[in-house]
PDB file of C-alpha atoms in Angstrom:
ATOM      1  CA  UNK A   1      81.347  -9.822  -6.681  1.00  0.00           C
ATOM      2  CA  UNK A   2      82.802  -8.077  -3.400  1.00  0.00           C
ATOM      3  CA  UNK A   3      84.316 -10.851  -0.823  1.00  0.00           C
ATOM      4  CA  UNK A   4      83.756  -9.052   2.653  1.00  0.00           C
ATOM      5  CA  UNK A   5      86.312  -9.189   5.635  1.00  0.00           C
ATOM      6  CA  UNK A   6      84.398  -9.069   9.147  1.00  0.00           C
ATOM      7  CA  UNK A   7      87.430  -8.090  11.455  1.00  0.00           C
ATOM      8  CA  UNK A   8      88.919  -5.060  10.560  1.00  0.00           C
ATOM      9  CA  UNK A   9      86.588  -3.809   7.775  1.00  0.00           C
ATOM     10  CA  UNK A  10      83.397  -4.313   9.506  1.00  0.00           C
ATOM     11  CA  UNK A  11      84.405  -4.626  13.445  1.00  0.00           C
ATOM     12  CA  UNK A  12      87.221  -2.018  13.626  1.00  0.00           C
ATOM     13  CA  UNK A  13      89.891  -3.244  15.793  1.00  0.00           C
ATOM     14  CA  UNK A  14      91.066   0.642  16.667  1.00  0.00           C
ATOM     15  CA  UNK A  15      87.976   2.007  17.779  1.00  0.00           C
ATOM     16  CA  UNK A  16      86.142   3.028  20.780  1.00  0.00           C
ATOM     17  CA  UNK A  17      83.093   0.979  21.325  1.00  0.00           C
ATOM     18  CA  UNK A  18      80.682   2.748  18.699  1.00  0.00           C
ATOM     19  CA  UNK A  19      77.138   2.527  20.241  1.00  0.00           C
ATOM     20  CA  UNK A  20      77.442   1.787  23.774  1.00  0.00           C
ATOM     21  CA  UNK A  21      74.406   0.806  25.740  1.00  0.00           C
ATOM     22  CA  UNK A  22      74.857  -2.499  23.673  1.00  0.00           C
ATOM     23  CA  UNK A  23      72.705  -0.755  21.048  1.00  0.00           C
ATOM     24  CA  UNK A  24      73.819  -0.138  17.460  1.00  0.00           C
ATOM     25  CA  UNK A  25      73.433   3.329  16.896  1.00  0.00           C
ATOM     26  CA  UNK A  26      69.731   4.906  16.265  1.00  0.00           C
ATOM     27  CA  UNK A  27      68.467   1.167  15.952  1.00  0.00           C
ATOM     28  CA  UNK A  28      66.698  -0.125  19.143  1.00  0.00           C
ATOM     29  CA  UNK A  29      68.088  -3.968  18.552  1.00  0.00           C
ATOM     30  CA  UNK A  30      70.016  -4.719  21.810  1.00  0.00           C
ATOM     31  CA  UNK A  31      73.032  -6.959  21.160  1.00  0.00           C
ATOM     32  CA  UNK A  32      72.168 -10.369  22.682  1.00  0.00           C
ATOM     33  CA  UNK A  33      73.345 -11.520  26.179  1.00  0.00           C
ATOM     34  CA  UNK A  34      76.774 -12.950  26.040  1.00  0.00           C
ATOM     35  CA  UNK A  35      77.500 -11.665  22.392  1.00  0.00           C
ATOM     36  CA  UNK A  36      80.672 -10.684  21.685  1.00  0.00           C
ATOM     37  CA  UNK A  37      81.609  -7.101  22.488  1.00  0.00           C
ATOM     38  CA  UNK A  38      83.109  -5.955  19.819  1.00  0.00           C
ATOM     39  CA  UNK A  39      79.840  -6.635  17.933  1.00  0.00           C
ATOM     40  CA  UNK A  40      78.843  -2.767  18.941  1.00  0.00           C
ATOM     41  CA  UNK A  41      81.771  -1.614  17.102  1.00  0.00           C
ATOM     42  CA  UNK A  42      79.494  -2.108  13.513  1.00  0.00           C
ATOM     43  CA  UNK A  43      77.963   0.629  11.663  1.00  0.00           C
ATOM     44  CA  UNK A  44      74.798  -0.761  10.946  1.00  0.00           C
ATOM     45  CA  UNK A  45      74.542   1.921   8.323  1.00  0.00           C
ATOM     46  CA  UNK A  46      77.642  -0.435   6.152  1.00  0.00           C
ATOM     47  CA  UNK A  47      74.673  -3.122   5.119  1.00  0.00           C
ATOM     48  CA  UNK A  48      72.965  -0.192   3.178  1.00  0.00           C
ATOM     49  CA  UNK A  49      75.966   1.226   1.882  1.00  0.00           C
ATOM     50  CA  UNK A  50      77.056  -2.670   0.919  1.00  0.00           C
ATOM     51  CA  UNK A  51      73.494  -3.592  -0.538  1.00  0.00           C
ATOM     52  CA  UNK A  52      73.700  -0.274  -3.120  1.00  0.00           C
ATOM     53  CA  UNK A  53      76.862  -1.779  -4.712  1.00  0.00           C
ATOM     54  CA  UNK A  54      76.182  -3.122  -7.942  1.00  0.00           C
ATOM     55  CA  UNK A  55      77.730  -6.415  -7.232  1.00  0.00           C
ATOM     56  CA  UNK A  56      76.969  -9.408  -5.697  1.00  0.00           C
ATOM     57  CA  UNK A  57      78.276  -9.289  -1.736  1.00  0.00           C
ATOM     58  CA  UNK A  58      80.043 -13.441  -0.203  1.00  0.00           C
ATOM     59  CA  UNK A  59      81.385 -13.119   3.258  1.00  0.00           C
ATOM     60  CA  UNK A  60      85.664 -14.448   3.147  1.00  0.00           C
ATOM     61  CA  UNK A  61      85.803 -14.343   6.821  1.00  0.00           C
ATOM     62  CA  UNK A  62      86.775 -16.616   9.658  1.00  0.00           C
ATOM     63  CA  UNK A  63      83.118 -16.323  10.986  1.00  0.00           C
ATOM     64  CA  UNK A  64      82.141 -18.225   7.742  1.00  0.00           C
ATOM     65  CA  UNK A  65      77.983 -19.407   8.716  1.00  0.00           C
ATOM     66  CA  UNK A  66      78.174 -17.161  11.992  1.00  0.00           C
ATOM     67  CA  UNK A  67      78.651 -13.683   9.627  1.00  0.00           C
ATOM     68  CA  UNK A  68      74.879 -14.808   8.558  1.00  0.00           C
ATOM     69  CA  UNK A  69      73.902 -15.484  11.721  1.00  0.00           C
ATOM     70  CA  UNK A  70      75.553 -12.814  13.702  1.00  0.00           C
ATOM     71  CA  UNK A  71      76.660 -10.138  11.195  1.00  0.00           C
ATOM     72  CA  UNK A  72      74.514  -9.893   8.210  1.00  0.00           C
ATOM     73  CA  UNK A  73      71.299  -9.291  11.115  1.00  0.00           C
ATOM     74  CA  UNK A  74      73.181  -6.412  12.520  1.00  0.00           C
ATOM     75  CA  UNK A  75      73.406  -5.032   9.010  1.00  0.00           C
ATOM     76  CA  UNK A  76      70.324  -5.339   7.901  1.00  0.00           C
ATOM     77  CA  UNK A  77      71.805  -7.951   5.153  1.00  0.00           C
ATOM     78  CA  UNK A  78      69.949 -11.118   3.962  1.00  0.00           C
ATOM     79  CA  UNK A  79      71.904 -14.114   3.860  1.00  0.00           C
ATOM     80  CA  UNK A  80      74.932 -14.419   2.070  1.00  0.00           C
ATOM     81  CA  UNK A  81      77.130 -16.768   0.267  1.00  0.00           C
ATOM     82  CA  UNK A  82      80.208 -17.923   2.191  1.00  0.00           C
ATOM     83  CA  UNK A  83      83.626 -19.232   0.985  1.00  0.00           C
ATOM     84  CA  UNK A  84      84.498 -22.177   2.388  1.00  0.00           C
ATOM     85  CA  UNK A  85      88.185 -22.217   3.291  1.00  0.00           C
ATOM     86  CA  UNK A  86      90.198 -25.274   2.983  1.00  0.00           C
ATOM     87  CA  UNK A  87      92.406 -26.651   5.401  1.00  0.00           C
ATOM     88  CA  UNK A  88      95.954 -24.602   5.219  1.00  0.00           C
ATOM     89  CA  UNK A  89      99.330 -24.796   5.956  1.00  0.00           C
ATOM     90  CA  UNK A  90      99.887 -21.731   3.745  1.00  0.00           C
ATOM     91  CA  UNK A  91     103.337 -20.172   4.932  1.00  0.00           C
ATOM     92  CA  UNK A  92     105.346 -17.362   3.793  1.00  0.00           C
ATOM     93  CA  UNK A  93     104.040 -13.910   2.352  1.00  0.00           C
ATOM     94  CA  UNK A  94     100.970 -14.743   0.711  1.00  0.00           C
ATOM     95  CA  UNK A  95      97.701 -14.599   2.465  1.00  0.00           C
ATOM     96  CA  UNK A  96      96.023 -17.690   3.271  1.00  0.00           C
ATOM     97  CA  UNK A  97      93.111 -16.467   1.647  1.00  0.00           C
ATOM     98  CA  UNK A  98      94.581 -15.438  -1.823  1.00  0.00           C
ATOM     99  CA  UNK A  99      94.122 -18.330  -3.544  1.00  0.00           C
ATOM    100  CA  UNK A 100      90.588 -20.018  -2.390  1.00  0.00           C
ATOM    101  CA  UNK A 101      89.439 -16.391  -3.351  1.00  0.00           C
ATOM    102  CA  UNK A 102      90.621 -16.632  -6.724  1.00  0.00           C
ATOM    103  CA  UNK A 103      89.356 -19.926  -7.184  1.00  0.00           C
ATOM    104  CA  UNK A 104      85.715 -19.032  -5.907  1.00  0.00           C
ATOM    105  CA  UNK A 105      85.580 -16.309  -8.569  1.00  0.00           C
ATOM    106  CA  UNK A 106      86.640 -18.676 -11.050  1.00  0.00           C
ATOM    107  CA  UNK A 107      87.523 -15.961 -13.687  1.00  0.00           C
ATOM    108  CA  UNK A 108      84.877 -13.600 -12.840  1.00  0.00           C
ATOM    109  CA  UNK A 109      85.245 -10.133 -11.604  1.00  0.00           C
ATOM    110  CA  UNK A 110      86.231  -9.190  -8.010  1.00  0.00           C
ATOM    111  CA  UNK A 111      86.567  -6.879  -5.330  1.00  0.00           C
ATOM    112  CA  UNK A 112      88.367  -8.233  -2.110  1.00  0.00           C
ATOM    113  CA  UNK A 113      87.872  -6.032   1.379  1.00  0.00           C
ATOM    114  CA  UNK A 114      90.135  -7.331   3.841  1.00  0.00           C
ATOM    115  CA  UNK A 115      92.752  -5.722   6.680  1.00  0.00           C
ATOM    116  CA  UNK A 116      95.143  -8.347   5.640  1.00  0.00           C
ATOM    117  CA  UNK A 117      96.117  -8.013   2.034  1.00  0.00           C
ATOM    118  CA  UNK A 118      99.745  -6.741   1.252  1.00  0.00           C
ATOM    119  CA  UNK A 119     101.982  -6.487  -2.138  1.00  0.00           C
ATOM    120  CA  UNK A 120     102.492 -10.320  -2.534  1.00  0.00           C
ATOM    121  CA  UNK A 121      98.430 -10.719  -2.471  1.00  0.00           C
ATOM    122  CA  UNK A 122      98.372  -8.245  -5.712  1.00  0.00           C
ATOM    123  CA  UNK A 123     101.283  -9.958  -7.402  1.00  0.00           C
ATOM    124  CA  UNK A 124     100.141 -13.168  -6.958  1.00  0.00           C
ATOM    125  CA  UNK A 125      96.138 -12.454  -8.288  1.00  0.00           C
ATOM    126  CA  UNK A 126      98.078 -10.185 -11.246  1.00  0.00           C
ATOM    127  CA  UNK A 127      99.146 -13.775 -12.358  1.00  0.00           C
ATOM    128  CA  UNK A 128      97.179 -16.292 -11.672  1.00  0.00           C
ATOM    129  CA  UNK A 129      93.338 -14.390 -11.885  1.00  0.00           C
ATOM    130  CA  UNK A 130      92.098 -14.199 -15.255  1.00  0.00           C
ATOM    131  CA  UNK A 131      89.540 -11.458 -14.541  1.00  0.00           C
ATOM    132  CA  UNK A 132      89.957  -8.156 -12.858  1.00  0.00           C
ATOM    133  CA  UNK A 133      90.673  -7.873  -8.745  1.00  0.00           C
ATOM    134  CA  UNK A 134      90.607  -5.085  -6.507  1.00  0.00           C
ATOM    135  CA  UNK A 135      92.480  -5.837  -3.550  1.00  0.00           C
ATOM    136  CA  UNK A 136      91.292  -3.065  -1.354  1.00  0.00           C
ATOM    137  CA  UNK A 137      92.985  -3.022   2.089  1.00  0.00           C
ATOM    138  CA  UNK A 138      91.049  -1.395   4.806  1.00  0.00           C
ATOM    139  CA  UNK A 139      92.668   0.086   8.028  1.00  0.00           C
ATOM    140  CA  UNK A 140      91.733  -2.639  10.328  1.00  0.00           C
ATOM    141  CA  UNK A 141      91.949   0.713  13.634  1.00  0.00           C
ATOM    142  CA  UNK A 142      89.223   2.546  10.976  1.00  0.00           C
ATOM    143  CA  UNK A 143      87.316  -0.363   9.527  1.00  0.00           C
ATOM    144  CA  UNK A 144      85.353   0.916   6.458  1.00  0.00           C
ATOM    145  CA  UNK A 145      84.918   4.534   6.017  1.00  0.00           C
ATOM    146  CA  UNK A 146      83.240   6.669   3.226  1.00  0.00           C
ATOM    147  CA  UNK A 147      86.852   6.815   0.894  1.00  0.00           C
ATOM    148  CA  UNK A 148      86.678   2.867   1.100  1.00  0.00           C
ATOM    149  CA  UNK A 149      83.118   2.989  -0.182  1.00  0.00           C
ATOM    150  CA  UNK A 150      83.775   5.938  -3.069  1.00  0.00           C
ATOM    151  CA  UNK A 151      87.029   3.950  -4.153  1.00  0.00           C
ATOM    152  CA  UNK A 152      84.920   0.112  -4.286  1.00  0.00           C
ATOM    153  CA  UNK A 153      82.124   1.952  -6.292  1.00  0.00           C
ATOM    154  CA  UNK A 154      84.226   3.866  -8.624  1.00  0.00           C
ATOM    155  CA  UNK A 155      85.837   0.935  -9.126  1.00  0.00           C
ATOM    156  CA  UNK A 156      82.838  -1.293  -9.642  1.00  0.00           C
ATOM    157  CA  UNK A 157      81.771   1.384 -12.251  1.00  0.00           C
ATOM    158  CA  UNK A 158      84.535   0.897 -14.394  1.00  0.00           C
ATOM    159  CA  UNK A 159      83.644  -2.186 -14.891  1.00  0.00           C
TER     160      UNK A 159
END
């Protein structure tokens, strides 16, 4: 399974508005009035690239029901399953992710996308994740970019 980031990996915090016009590149679906702007910073052409990966996709973002409602559209993605995050007070050096992630996959493979995952992330799935991880930091100024894809399916294939 692939848990997908929205900020950073999909709306890239760097760039340029992508598509302006409030269109999303060669698709004629206007962005709706009041949306948020960054919105036209999506490739639209990620939910293809996303959908060919031979895993299932769960949004891990702080848009939780909205990436359906908002995101997966602009993507072209049906909808997805979304972790629920727990109430936190998670301080220090691990992400306040890391550890509702690894107990949604409940032992099962996974490939985290996120802008936000550092050493202690790693360290701390290494010993307490019974299955294999990826922890595949995107550059949140980039977003997602061909490498990201070659390195997730590569690794998916070795699998």
């Amino acid at each position: 399974m692939l848990f997908l980031d929205v900020d950073g990996p999909l709306i890239p915090f760097g760039a340029p508005d992508l598509h302006p016009g409030g269109h999303l590149g060669d698709r004629t679906v206007p962005l709706p009035i009041g949306a948020n702007p960054l919105l036209s910073r999506i490739d639209p052409r990620h939910g293809a690239r996303l959908s060919a990966l031979p895993c299932d996709l769960v949004w891990a973002t702080t848009w939780m029901a909205d990436a359906n409602e908002v995101i997966g559209p602009l993507l072209g993605l049906p909808g997805l399953p979304v972790v629920d995050w727990p109430d936190s007070e998670e301080k220090g050096p691990l992400h306040w992710k890391t550890r509702g992630l690894v107990d949604w996959a409940a032992g099962r493979s996974f490939v985290w996308v996120d802008d936000e995952i550092a050493d202690p992330d790693r360290v701390w799935v290494s010993a307490h994740h019974h299955g294999q991880a990826l922890l595949h930091r995107v550059d949140p100024r980039r977003g997602l970019t061909h490498t990201d894809f070659v390195v997730i399916a590569d690794w998916l294939a070795r699998l």
